[in-house]
PDB file of C-alpha atoms in Angstrom:
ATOM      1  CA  UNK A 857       0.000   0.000   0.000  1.00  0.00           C
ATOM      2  CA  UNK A 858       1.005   3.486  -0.632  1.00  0.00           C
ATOM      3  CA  UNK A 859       2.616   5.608   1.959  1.00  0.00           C
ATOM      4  CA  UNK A 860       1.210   8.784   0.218  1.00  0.00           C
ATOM      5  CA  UNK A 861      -2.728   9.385   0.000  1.00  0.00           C
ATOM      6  CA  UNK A 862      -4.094  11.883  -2.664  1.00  0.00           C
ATOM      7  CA  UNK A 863      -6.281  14.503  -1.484  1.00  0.00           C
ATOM      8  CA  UNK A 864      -6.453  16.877  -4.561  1.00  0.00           C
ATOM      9  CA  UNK A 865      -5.632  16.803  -8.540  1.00  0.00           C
ATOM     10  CA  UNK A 866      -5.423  19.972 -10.747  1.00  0.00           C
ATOM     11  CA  UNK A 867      -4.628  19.876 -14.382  1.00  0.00           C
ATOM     12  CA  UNK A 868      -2.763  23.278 -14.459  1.00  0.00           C
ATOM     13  CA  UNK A 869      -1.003  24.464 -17.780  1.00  0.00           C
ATOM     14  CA  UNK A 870       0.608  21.455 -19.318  1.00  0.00           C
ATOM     15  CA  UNK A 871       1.188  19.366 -15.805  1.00  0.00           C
ATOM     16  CA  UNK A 872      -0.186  18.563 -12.726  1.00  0.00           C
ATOM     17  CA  UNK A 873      -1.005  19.714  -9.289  1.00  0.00           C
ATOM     18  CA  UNK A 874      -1.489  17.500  -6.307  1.00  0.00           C
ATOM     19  CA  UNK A 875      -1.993  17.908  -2.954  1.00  0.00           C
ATOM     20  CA  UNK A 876      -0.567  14.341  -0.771  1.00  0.00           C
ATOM     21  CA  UNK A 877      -0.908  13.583   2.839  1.00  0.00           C
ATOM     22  CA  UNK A 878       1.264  10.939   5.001  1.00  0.00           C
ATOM     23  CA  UNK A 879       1.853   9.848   8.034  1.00  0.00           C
ATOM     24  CA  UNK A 880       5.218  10.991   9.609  1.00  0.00           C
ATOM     25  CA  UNK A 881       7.108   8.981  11.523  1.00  0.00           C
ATOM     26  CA  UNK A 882       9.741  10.957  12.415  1.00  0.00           C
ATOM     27  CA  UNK A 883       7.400  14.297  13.612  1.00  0.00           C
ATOM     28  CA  UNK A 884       4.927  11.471  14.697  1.00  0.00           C
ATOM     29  CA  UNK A 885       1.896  13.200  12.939  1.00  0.00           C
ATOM     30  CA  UNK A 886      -0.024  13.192   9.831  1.00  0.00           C
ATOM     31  CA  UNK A 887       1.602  16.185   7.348  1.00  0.00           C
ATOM     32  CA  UNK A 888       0.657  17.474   3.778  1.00  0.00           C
ATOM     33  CA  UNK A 889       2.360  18.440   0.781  1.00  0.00           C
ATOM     34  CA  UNK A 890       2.043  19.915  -2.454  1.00  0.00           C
ATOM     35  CA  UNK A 891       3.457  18.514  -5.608  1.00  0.00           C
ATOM     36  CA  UNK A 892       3.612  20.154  -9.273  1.00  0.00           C
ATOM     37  CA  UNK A 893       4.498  17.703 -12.022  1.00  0.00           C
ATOM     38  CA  UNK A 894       5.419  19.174 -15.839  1.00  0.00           C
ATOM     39  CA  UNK A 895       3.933  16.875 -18.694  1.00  0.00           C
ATOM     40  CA  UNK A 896       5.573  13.138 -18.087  1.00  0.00           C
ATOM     41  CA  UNK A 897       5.529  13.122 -22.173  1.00  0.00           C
ATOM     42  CA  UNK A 898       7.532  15.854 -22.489  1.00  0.00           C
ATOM     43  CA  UNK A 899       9.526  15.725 -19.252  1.00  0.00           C
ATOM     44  CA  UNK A 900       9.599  11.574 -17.949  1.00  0.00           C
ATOM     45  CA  UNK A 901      13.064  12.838 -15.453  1.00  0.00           C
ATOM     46  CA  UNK A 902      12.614  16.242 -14.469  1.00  0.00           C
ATOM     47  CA  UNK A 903      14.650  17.965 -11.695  1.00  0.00           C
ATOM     48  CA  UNK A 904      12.763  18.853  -8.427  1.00  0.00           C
ATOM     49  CA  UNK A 905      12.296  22.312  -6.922  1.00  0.00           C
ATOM     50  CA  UNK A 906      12.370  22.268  -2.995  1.00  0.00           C
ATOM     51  CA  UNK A 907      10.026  25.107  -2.160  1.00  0.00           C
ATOM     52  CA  UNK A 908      10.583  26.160   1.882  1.00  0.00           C
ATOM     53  CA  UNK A 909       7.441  29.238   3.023  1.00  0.00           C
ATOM     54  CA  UNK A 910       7.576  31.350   5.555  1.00  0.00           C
ATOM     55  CA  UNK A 911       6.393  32.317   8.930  1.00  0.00           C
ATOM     56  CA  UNK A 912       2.001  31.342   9.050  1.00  0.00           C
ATOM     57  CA  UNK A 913       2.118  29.137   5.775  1.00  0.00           C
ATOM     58  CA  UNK A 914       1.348  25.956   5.052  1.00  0.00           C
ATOM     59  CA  UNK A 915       1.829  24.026   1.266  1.00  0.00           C
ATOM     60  CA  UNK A 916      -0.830  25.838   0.152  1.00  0.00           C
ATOM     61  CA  UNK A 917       0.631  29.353  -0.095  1.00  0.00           C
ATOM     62  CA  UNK A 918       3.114  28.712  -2.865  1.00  0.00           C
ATOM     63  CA  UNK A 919       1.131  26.537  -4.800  1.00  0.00           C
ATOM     64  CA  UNK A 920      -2.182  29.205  -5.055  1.00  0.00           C
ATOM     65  CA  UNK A 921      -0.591  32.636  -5.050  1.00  0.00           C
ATOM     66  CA  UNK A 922       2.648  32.306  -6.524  1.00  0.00           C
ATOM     67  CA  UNK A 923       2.026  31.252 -10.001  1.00  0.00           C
ATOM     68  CA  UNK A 924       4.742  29.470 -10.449  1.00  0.00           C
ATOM     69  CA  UNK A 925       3.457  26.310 -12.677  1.00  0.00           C
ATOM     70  CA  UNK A 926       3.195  28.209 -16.017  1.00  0.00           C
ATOM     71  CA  UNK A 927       6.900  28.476 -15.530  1.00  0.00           C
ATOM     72  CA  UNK A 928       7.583  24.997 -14.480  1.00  0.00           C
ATOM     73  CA  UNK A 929       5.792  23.199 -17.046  1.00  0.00           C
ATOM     74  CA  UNK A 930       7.635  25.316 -19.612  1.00  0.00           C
ATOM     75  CA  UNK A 931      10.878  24.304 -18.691  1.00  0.00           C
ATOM     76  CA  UNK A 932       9.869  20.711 -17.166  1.00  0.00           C
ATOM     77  CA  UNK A 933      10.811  21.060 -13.463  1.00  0.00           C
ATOM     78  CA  UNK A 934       8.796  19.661 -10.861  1.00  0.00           C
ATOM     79  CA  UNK A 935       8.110  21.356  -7.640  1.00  0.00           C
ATOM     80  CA  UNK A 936       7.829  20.040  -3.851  1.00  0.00           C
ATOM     81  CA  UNK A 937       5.865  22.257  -1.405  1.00  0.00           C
ATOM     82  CA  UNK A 938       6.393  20.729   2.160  1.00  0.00           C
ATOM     83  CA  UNK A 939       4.029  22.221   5.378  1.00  0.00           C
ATOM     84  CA  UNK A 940       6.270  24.649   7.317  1.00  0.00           C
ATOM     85  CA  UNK A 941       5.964  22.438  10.762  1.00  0.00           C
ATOM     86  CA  UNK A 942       3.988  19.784  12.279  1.00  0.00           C
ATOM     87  CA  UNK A 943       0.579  20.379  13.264  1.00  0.00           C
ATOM     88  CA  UNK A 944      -2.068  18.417  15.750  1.00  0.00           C
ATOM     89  CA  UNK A 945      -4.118  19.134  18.429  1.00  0.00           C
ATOM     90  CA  UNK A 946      -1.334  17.105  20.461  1.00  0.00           C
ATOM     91  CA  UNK A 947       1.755  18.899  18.705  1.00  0.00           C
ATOM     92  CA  UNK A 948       3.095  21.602  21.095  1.00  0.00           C
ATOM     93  CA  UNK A 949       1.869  25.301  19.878  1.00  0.00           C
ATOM     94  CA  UNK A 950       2.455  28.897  21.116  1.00  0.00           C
ATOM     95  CA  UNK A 951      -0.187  31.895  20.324  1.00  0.00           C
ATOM     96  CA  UNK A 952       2.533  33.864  18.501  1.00  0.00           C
ATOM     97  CA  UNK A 953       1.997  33.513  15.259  1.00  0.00           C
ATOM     98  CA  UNK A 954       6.514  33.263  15.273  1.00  0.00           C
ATOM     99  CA  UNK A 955       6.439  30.221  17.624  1.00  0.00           C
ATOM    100  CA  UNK A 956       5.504  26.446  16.797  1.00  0.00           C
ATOM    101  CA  UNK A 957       2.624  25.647  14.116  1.00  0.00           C
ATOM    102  CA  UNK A 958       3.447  27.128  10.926  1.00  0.00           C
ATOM    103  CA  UNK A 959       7.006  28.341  12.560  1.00  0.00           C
ATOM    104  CA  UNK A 960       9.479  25.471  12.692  1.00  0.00           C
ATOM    105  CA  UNK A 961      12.103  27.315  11.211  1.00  0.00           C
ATOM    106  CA  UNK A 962      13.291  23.961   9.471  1.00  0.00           C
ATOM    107  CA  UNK A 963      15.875  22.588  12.139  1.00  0.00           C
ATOM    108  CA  UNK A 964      15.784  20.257  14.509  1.00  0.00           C
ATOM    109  CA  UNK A 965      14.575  21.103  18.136  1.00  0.00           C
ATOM    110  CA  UNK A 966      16.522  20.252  21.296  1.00  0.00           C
ATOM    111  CA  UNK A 967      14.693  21.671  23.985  1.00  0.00           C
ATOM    112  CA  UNK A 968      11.306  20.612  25.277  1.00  0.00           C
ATOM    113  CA  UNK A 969       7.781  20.813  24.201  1.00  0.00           C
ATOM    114  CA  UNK A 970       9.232  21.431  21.027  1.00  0.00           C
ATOM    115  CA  UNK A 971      11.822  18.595  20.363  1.00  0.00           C
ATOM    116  CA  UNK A 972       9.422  15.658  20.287  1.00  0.00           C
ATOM    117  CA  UNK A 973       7.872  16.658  17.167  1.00  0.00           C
ATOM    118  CA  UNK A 974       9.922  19.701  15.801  1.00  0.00           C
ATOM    119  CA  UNK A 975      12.206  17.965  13.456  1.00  0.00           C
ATOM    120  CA  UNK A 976      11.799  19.640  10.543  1.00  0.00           C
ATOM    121  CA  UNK A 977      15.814  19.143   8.687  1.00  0.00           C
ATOM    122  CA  UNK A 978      15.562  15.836   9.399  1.00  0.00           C
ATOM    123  CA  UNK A 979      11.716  15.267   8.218  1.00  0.00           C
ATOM    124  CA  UNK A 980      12.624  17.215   4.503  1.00  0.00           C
ATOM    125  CA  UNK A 981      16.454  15.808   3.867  1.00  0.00           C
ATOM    126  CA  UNK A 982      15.564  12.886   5.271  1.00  0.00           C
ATOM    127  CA  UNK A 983      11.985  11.194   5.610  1.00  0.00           C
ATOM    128  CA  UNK A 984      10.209  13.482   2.930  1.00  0.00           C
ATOM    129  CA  UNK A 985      13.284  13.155   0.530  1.00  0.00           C
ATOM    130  CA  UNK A 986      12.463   8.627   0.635  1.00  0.00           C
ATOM    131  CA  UNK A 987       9.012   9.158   0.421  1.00  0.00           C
ATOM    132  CA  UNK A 988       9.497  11.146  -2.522  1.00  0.00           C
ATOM    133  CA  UNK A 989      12.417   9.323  -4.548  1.00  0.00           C
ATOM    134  CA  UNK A 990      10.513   6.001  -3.923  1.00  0.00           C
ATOM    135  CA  UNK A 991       6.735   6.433  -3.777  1.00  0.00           C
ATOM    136  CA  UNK A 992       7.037   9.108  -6.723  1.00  0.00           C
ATOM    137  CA  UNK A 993      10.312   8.146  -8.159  1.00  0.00           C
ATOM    138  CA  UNK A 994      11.538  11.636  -8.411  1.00  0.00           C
ATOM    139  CA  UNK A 995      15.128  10.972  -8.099  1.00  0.00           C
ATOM    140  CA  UNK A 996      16.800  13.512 -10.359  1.00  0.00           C
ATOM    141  CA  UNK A 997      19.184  16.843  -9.863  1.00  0.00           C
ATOM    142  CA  UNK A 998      17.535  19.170  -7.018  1.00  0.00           C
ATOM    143  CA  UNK A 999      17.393  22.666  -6.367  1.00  0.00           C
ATOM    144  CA  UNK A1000      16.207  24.574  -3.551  1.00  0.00           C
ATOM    145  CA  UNK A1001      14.222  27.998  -2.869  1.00  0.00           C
ATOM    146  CA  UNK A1002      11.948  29.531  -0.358  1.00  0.00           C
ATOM    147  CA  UNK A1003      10.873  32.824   1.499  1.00  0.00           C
ATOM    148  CA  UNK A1004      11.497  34.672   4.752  1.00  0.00           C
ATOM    149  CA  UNK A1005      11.723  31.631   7.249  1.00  0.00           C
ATOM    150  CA  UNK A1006      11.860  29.202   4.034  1.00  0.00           C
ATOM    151  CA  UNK A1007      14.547  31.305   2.416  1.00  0.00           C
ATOM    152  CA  UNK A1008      16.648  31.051   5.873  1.00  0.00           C
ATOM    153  CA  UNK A1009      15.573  26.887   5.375  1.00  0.00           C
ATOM    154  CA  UNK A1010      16.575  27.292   1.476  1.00  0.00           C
ATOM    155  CA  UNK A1011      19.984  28.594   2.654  1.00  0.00           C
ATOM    156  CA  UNK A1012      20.761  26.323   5.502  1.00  0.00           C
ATOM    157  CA  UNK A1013      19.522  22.786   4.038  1.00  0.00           C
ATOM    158  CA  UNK A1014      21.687  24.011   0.718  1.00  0.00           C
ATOM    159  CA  UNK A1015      24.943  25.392   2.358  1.00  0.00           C
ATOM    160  CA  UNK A1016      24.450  22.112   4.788  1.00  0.00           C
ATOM    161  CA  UNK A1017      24.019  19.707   1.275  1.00  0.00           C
ATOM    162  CA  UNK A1018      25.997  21.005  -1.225  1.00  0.00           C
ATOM    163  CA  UNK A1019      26.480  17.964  -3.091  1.00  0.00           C
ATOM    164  CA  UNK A1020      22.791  17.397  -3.305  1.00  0.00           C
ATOM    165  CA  UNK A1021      21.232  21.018  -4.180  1.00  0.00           C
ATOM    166  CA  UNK A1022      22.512  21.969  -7.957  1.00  0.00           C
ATOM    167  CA  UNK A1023      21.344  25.673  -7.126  1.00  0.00           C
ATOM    168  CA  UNK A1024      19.873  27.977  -4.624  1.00  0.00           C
ATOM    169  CA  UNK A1025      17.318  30.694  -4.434  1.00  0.00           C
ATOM    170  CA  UNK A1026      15.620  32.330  -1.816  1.00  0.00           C
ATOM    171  CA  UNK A1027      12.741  35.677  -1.143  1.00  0.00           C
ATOM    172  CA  UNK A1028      13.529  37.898   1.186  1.00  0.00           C
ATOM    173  CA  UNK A1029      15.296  35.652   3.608  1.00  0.00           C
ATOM    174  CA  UNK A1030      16.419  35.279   7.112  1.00  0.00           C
ATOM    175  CA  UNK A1031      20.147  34.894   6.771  1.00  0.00           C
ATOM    176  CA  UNK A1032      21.592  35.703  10.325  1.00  0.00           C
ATOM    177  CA  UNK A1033      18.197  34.115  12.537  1.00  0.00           C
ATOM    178  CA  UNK A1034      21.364  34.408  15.649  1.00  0.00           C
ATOM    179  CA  UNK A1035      21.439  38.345  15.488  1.00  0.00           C
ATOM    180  CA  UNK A1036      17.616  38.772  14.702  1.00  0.00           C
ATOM    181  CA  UNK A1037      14.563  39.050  16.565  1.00  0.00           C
ATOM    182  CA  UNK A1038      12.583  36.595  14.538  1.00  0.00           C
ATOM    183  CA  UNK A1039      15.176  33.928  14.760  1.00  0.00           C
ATOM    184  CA  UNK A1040      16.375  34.665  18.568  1.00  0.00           C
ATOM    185  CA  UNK A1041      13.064  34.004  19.784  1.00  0.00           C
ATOM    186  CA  UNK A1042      12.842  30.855  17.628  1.00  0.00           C
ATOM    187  CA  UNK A1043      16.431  29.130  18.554  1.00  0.00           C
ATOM    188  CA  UNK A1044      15.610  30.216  22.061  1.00  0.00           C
ATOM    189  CA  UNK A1045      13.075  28.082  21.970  1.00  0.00           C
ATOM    190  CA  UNK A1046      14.024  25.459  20.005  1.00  0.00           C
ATOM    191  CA  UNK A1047      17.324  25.344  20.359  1.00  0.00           C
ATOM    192  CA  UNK A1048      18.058  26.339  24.029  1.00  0.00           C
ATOM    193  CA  UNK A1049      19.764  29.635  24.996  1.00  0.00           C
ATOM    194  CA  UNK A1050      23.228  28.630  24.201  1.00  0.00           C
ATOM    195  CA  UNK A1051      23.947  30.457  20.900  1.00  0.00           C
ATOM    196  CA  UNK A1052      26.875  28.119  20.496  1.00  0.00           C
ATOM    197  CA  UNK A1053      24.203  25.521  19.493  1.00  0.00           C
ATOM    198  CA  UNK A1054      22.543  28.028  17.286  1.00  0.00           C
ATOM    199  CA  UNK A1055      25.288  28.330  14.548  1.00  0.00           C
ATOM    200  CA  UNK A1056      24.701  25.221  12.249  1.00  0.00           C
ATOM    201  CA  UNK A1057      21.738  26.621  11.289  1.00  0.00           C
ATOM    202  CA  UNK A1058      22.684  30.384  10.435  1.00  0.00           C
ATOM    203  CA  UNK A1059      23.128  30.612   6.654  1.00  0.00           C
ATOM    204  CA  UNK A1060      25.781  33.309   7.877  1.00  0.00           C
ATOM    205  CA  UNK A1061      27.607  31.436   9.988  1.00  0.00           C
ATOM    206  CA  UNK A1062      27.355  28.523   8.158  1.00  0.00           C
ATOM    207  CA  UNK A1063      28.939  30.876   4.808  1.00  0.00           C
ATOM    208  CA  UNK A1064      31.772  31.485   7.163  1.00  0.00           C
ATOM    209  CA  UNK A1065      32.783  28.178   7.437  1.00  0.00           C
ATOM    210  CA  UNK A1066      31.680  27.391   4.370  1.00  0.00           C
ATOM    211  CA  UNK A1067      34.451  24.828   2.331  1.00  0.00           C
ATOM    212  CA  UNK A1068      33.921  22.455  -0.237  1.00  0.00           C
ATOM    213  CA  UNK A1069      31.322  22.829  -3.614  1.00  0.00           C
ATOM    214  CA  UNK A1070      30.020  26.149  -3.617  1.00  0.00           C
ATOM    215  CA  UNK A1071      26.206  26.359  -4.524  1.00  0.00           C
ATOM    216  CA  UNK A1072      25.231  29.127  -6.573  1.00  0.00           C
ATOM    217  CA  UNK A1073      22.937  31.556  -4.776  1.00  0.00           C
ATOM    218  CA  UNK A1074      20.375  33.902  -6.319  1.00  0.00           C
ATOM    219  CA  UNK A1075      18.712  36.583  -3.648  1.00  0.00           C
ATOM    220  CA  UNK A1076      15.778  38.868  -4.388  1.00  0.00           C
ATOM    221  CA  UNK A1077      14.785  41.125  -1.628  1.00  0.00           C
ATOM    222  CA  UNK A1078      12.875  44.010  -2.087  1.00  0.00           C
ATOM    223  CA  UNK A1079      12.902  47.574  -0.722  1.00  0.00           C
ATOM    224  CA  UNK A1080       9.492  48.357   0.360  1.00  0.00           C
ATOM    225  CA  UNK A1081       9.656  44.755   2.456  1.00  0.00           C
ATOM    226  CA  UNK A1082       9.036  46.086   6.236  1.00  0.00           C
ATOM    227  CA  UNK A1083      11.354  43.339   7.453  1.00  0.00           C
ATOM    228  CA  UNK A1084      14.537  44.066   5.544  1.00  0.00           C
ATOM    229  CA  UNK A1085      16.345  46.040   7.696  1.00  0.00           C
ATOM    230  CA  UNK A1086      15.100  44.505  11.086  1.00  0.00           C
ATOM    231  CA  UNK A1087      14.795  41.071  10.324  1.00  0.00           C
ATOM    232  CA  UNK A1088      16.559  40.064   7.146  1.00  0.00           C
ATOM    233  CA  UNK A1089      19.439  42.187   6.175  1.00  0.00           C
ATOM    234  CA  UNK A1090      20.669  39.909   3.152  1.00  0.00           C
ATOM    235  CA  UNK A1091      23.857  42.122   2.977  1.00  0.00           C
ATOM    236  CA  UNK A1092      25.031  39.931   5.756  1.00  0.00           C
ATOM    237  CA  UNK A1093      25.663  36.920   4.307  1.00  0.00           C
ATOM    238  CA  UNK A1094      26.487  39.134   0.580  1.00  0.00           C
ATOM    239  CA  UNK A1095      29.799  40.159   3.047  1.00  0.00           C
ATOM    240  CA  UNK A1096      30.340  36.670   4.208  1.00  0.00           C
ATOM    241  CA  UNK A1097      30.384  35.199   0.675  1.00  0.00           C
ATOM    242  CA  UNK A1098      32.308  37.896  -0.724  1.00  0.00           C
ATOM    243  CA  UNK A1099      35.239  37.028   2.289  1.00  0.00           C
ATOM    244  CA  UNK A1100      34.848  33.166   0.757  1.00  0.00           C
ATOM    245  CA  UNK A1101      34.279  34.639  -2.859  1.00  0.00           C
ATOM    246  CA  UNK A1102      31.229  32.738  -3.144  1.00  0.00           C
ATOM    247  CA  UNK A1103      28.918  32.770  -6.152  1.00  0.00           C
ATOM    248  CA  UNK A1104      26.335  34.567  -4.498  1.00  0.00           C
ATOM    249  CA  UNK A1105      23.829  37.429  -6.621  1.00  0.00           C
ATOM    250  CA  UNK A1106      21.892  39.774  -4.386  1.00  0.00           C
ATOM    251  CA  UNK A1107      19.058  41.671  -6.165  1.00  0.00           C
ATOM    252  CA  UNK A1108      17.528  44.776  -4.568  1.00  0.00           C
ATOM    253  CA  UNK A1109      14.209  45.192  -6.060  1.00  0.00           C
ATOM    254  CA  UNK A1110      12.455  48.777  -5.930  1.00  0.00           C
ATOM    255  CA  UNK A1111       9.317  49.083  -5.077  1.00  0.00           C
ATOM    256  CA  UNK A1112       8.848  45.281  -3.729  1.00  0.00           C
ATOM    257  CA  UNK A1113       7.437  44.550  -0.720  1.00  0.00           C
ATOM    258  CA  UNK A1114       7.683  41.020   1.884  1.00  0.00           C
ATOM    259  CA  UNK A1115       4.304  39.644   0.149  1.00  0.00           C
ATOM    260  CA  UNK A1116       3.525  36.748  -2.188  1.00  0.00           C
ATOM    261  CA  UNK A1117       3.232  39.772  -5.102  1.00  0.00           C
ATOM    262  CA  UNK A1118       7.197  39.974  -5.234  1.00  0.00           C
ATOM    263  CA  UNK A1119       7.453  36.110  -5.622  1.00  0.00           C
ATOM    264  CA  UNK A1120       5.006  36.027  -8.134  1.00  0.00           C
ATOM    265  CA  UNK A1121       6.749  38.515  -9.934  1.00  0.00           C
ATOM    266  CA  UNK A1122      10.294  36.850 -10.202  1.00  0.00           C
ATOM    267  CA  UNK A1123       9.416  33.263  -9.414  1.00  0.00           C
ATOM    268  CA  UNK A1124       9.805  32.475 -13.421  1.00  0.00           C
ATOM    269  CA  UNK A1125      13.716  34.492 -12.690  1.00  0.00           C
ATOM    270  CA  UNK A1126      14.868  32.159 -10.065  1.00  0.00           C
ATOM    271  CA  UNK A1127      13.378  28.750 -12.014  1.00  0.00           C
ATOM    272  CA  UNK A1128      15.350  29.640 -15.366  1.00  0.00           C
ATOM    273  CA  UNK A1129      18.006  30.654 -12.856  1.00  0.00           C
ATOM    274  CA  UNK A1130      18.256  26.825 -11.460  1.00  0.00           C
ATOM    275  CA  UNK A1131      17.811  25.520 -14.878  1.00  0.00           C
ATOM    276  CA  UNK A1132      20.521  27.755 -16.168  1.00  0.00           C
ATOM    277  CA  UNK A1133      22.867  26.389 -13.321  1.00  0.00           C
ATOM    278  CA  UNK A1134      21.650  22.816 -14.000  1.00  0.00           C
ATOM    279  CA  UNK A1135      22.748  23.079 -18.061  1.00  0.00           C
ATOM    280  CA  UNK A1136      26.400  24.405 -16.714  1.00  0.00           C
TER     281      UNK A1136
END
């Protein structure tokens, strides 16, 4: 029997959009995701798009507002929307919209309620990535993208797996959670109060260490986003790759703002981007 049930089908452009639920082991809950196919005729092996969201979302969010499967279909990638944390009424939950359901920040907790289900690096590199490569034999080249909190997951999972990701792009992300207030309160929590622990997953830090294959990274952030100075500040880790001369391409867009308006407007930029990087 299947490990994956199928809640929704969408012919969209010339693919397909599902919407899959299974039973985690590893976060011990049931958890969705959304899955974009291109045409099998056209494209039987195409490369998979790892698609991280942000602080509230869930695998919906990309898949209605961004528009992003007139673009995939074109140039035959499939795309993987995972949920942004566990969720159940017996999954541990704050009433900041920052904190636990819809905020797992995509590492793996330590310190307690959280740690028992919050194991969200593990869950996507580990127990997602099986499900996927053997129930839906989608085993090809990978790239890797998100926003905000899913652009801070975007960098981290690809600076930690550079031999896996091919490319990565991110929206507006959190690149130094350890020096913000949107990721102090989170690896607080998570993580426990010793910032020591906090470092493997700071796409910052994690630049600074950085040795090996070198990822390429594309970064769109826009100026009218009410985060980017407080919470984001991408020129962090632009100074940190430039110190390890790392391909990394930070794009200041005018007039953008934090929303799903910006991603819809340069989603089709980062996928030829990853395609691009792919043909190299």
């Amino acid at each position: 029997m299947s490990k994956v049930e199928n809640l929704e089908e969408h012919r969209i452009f010339d693919g397909m959009q599902y919407k899959y639920r299974h039973h985690s082991e590893l976060l011990d809950c049931p958890m969705t995701f959304s899955l974009f196919l291109p045409n099998k005729e056209k494209f039987p092996e195409p490369p998979l798009l790892w698609w991280l969201s942000g602080l509230t979302c869930n695998d919906d969010n990309f898949t209605h507002k961004a528009g992003a499967q007139r673009a995939a279909a074109r140039l035959g990638i499939a795309m993987i929307m995972p949920d942004t944390s566990p969720r159940g009424e017996e999954i541990a939950d704050s009433s900041d919209y920052d904190l636990g359901q819809g905020a797992g920040f995509y590492l793996n907790a330590t310190q307690e309620p959280w740690a028992s289900h919050y194991k969200m690096y593990d869950y996507l590199t580990e127990e997602l990535t099986d499900l996927v490569r053997v129930e839906l034999g989608l085993d090809g080249p990978e790239f890797i993208s998100g926003h905000s909190m899913g652009g801070h997951g975007a960098l981290v999972l690809g600076l930690r797996n550079p031999e896996r990701f091919q490319s990565i792009t991110a929206f507006a992300p959190i690149v130094n959670p350890s020096e913000v207030p949107w990721g102090i309160k989170a690896f607080e929590n998570y993580l426990g109060k010793t910032e020591e622990d906090w470092a493997e997953w700071d796409a910052v830090k994690l630049m600074k260490q950085h040795s090996g294959k070198r990822v390429p990274i594309l970064i769109d952030q826009g100026d009218k986003d009410p985060f980017y100075k407080k919470e984001l500040e991408p020129a962090k880790l632009v100074e940190a790759a430039k110190e390890k001369d790392y391909p990394l391409q930070l794009r200041i867009q005018s007039g953008h703002d934090h929303s799903y308006y910006t991603i819809a407007t340069f989603i089709e930029e980062h996928l030829e981007f990853h395609i691009n990087e792919l043909k190299k």
